[in-house]
């Protein structure tokens, strides 16, 4: 079954259509990228899918279930998690503590009750720590577990953020510019990590400006311009599409 279906999504700000009638699907294990010139509506689309904005039109289906406009933490509990363009790392906590935070974010709503149930809460804390260490190993940060997050390189912070999103055990992972600000080596590490996560069956939706990376790792690309989908298809197909070339040349 299709993991994520976006059907006719749209939203307007002050009467101006920021996104209009955008539809596409993401299947398990697939990497789908949304590209387009600045202001095309990529972030707005992401925000509607992940429940940050209420769409003005259309639907978001998660394994066939309508989750349109559902709060981000509820979506996370149902298997959709995301990262943000700007790092959301707690800089003065350790790497391990940041990864552990991912597990607790998933449990929002049960945390207060657990304060009155110490034994179960200790057990959970141990489980979260074990899970966090496993995730850090998966993203190549196991040796940095006890370091302060602020001391990590930018590329490592980006991987830590992906680790934290993975703590929610997502079936759909939305990545907002995972390679932004990274150098070539860091970008390649993030490439591998994303490919590995996809290979484990997670559906990945990506917004990314690094076109080389997008062309390398995507199975499918959706192109937005002025809020509308102007093309979609395999990387080779999209990159020679005249409407796509015109959209990029027209704004640069
Ligand atoms: P970039 O590549 O620069 O990040 P983008 O493709 O992500 O751009 P969006 O940030 O989604 O584009 O913006 C799409 C359009 O919607 C722009 O014209 C923007 O000014 C407008 N817009 C986005 N968010 C809001 C908002 N909260 N209020 C008003 N207008 C908005």
PDB file of N, CA, C and O and ligand atoms in Angstrom, residues 13 18 37-44 53 209, ligand 1:
ATOM      1  N   UNK A  13      -1.899  32.446   1.263  1.00  0.00           N
ATOM      2  CA  UNK A  13      -1.615  33.416   2.329  1.00  0.00           C
ATOM      3  C   UNK A  13      -2.072  34.777   1.827  1.00  0.00           C
ATOM      4  O   UNK A  13      -1.574  35.244   0.802  1.00  0.00           O
ATOM      5  N   UNK A  18       0.176  30.028  -2.346  1.00  0.00           N
ATOM      6  CA  UNK A  18       1.575  29.640  -2.138  1.00  0.00           C
ATOM      7  C   UNK A  18       1.801  28.232  -2.687  1.00  0.00           C
ATOM      8  O   UNK A  18       2.862  27.917  -3.218  1.00  0.00           O
ATOM      9  N   UNK A  37      12.610  26.402  -7.784  1.00  0.00           N
ATOM     10  CA  UNK A  37      13.331  27.648  -7.468  1.00  0.00           C
ATOM     11  C   UNK A  37      12.910  28.228  -6.124  1.00  0.00           C
ATOM     12  O   UNK A  37      11.882  27.820  -5.561  1.00  0.00           O
ATOM     13  N   UNK A  38      13.649  29.204  -5.636  1.00  0.00           N
ATOM     14  CA  UNK A  38      13.296  29.868  -4.372  1.00  0.00           C
ATOM     15  C   UNK A  38      11.863  30.384  -4.425  1.00  0.00           C
ATOM     16  O   UNK A  38      11.448  30.947  -5.421  1.00  0.00           O
ATOM     17  N   UNK A  39      11.140  30.152  -3.325  1.00  0.00           N
ATOM     18  CA  UNK A  39       9.763  30.653  -3.256  1.00  0.00           C
ATOM     19  C   UNK A  39       8.761  29.783  -4.001  1.00  0.00           C
ATOM     20  O   UNK A  39       7.581  30.142  -4.116  1.00  0.00           O
ATOM     21  N   UNK A  40       9.193  28.621  -4.491  1.00  0.00           N
ATOM     22  CA  UNK A  40       8.297  27.762  -5.278  1.00  0.00           C
ATOM     23  C   UNK A  40       7.203  27.125  -4.422  1.00  0.00           C
ATOM     24  O   UNK A  40       6.182  26.665  -4.940  1.00  0.00           O
ATOM     25  N   UNK A  41       7.417  27.043  -3.101  1.00  0.00           N
ATOM     26  CA  UNK A  41       6.398  26.471  -2.226  1.00  0.00           C
ATOM     27  C   UNK A  41       6.810  25.178  -1.547  1.00  0.00           C
ATOM     28  O   UNK A  41       5.993  24.507  -0.910  1.00  0.00           O
ATOM     29  N   UNK A  42       8.099  24.831  -1.619  1.00  0.00           N
ATOM     30  CA  UNK A  42       8.562  23.542  -1.093  1.00  0.00           C
ATOM     31  C   UNK A  42       8.360  23.439   0.416  1.00  0.00           C
ATOM     32  O   UNK A  42       7.818  22.458   0.926  1.00  0.00           O
ATOM     33  N   UNK A  43       8.829  24.461   1.122  1.00  0.00           N
ATOM     34  CA  UNK A  43       8.716  24.428   2.589  1.00  0.00           C
ATOM     35  C   UNK A  43       7.254  24.479   3.020  1.00  0.00           C
ATOM     36  O   UNK A  43       6.844  23.785   3.963  1.00  0.00           O
ATOM     37  N   UNK A  44       6.474  25.272   2.317  1.00  0.00           N
ATOM     38  CA  UNK A  44       5.042  25.367   2.645  1.00  0.00           C
ATOM     39  C   UNK A  44       4.370  24.004   2.457  1.00  0.00           C
ATOM     40  O   UNK A  44       3.570  23.571   3.292  1.00  0.00           O
ATOM     41  N   UNK A  53       1.148  23.442   9.109  1.00  0.00           N
ATOM     42  CA  UNK A  53       0.085  24.297   8.553  1.00  0.00           C
ATOM     43  C   UNK A  53      -1.143  23.447   8.249  1.00  0.00           C
ATOM     44  O   UNK A  53      -1.010  22.304   7.807  1.00  0.00           O
ATOM     45  N   UNK A 209      18.284  21.675  -1.853  1.00  0.00           N
ATOM     46  CA  UNK A 209      18.766  22.576  -2.903  1.00  0.00           C
ATOM     47  C   UNK A 209      19.968  22.012  -3.656  1.00  0.00           C
ATOM     48  O   UNK A 209      20.241  22.434  -4.771  1.00  0.00           O
TER      49      UNK A 209
HETATM   50  P1  LIG B   1      13.051  28.382  -0.614  1.00  0.00           P
HETATM   51  O1  LIG B   1      13.656  27.491  -1.627  1.00  0.00           O
HETATM   52  O2  LIG B   1      13.535  29.795  -0.743  1.00  0.00           O
HETATM   53  O3  LIG B   1      13.124  27.834   0.786  1.00  0.00           O
HETATM   54  P2  LIG B   1      10.318  27.454  -0.939  1.00  0.00           P
HETATM   55  O4  LIG B   1      10.172  26.751  -2.240  1.00  0.00           O
HETATM   56  O5  LIG B   1      10.449  26.619   0.257  1.00  0.00           O
HETATM   57  O6  LIG B   1      11.481  28.533  -1.012  1.00  0.00           O
HETATM   58  P3  LIG B   1       8.147  28.679   0.463  1.00  0.00           P
HETATM   59  O7  LIG B   1       8.993  29.142   1.578  1.00  0.00           O
HETATM   60  O8  LIG B   1       7.269  27.533   0.681  1.00  0.00           O
HETATM   61  O9  LIG B   1       9.036  28.406  -0.815  1.00  0.00           O
HETATM   62  O10 LIG B   1       7.293  29.929  -0.020  1.00  0.00           O
HETATM   63  C1  LIG B   1       6.284  29.854  -1.046  1.00  0.00           C
HETATM   64  C2  LIG B   1       5.550  31.176  -1.122  1.00  0.00           C
HETATM   65  O11 LIG B   1       4.668  31.317  -0.003  1.00  0.00           O
HETATM   66  C3  LIG B   1       6.464  32.400  -1.119  1.00  0.00           C
HETATM   67  O12 LIG B   1       5.928  33.355  -1.987  1.00  0.00           O
HETATM   68  C4  LIG B   1       6.392  32.851   0.330  1.00  0.00           C
HETATM   69  O13 LIG B   1       6.615  34.231   0.433  1.00  0.00           O
HETATM   70  C5  LIG B   1       4.959  32.482   0.728  1.00  0.00           C
HETATM   71  N1  LIG B   1       4.807  32.158   2.155  1.00  0.00           N
HETATM   72  C6  LIG B   1       5.337  31.078   2.774  1.00  0.00           C
HETATM   73  N2  LIG B   1       4.991  31.036   4.074  1.00  0.00           N
HETATM   74  C7  LIG B   1       4.209  32.141   4.274  1.00  0.00           C
HETATM   75  C8  LIG B   1       3.524  32.674   5.413  1.00  0.00           C
HETATM   76  N3  LIG B   1       3.565  32.071   6.607  1.00  0.00           N
HETATM   77  N4  LIG B   1       2.841  33.835   5.231  1.00  0.00           N
HETATM   78  C9  LIG B   1       2.800  34.449   4.033  1.00  0.00           C
HETATM   79  N5  LIG B   1       3.397  33.976   2.939  1.00  0.00           N
HETATM   80  C10 LIG B   1       4.110  32.851   3.037  1.00  0.00           C
END
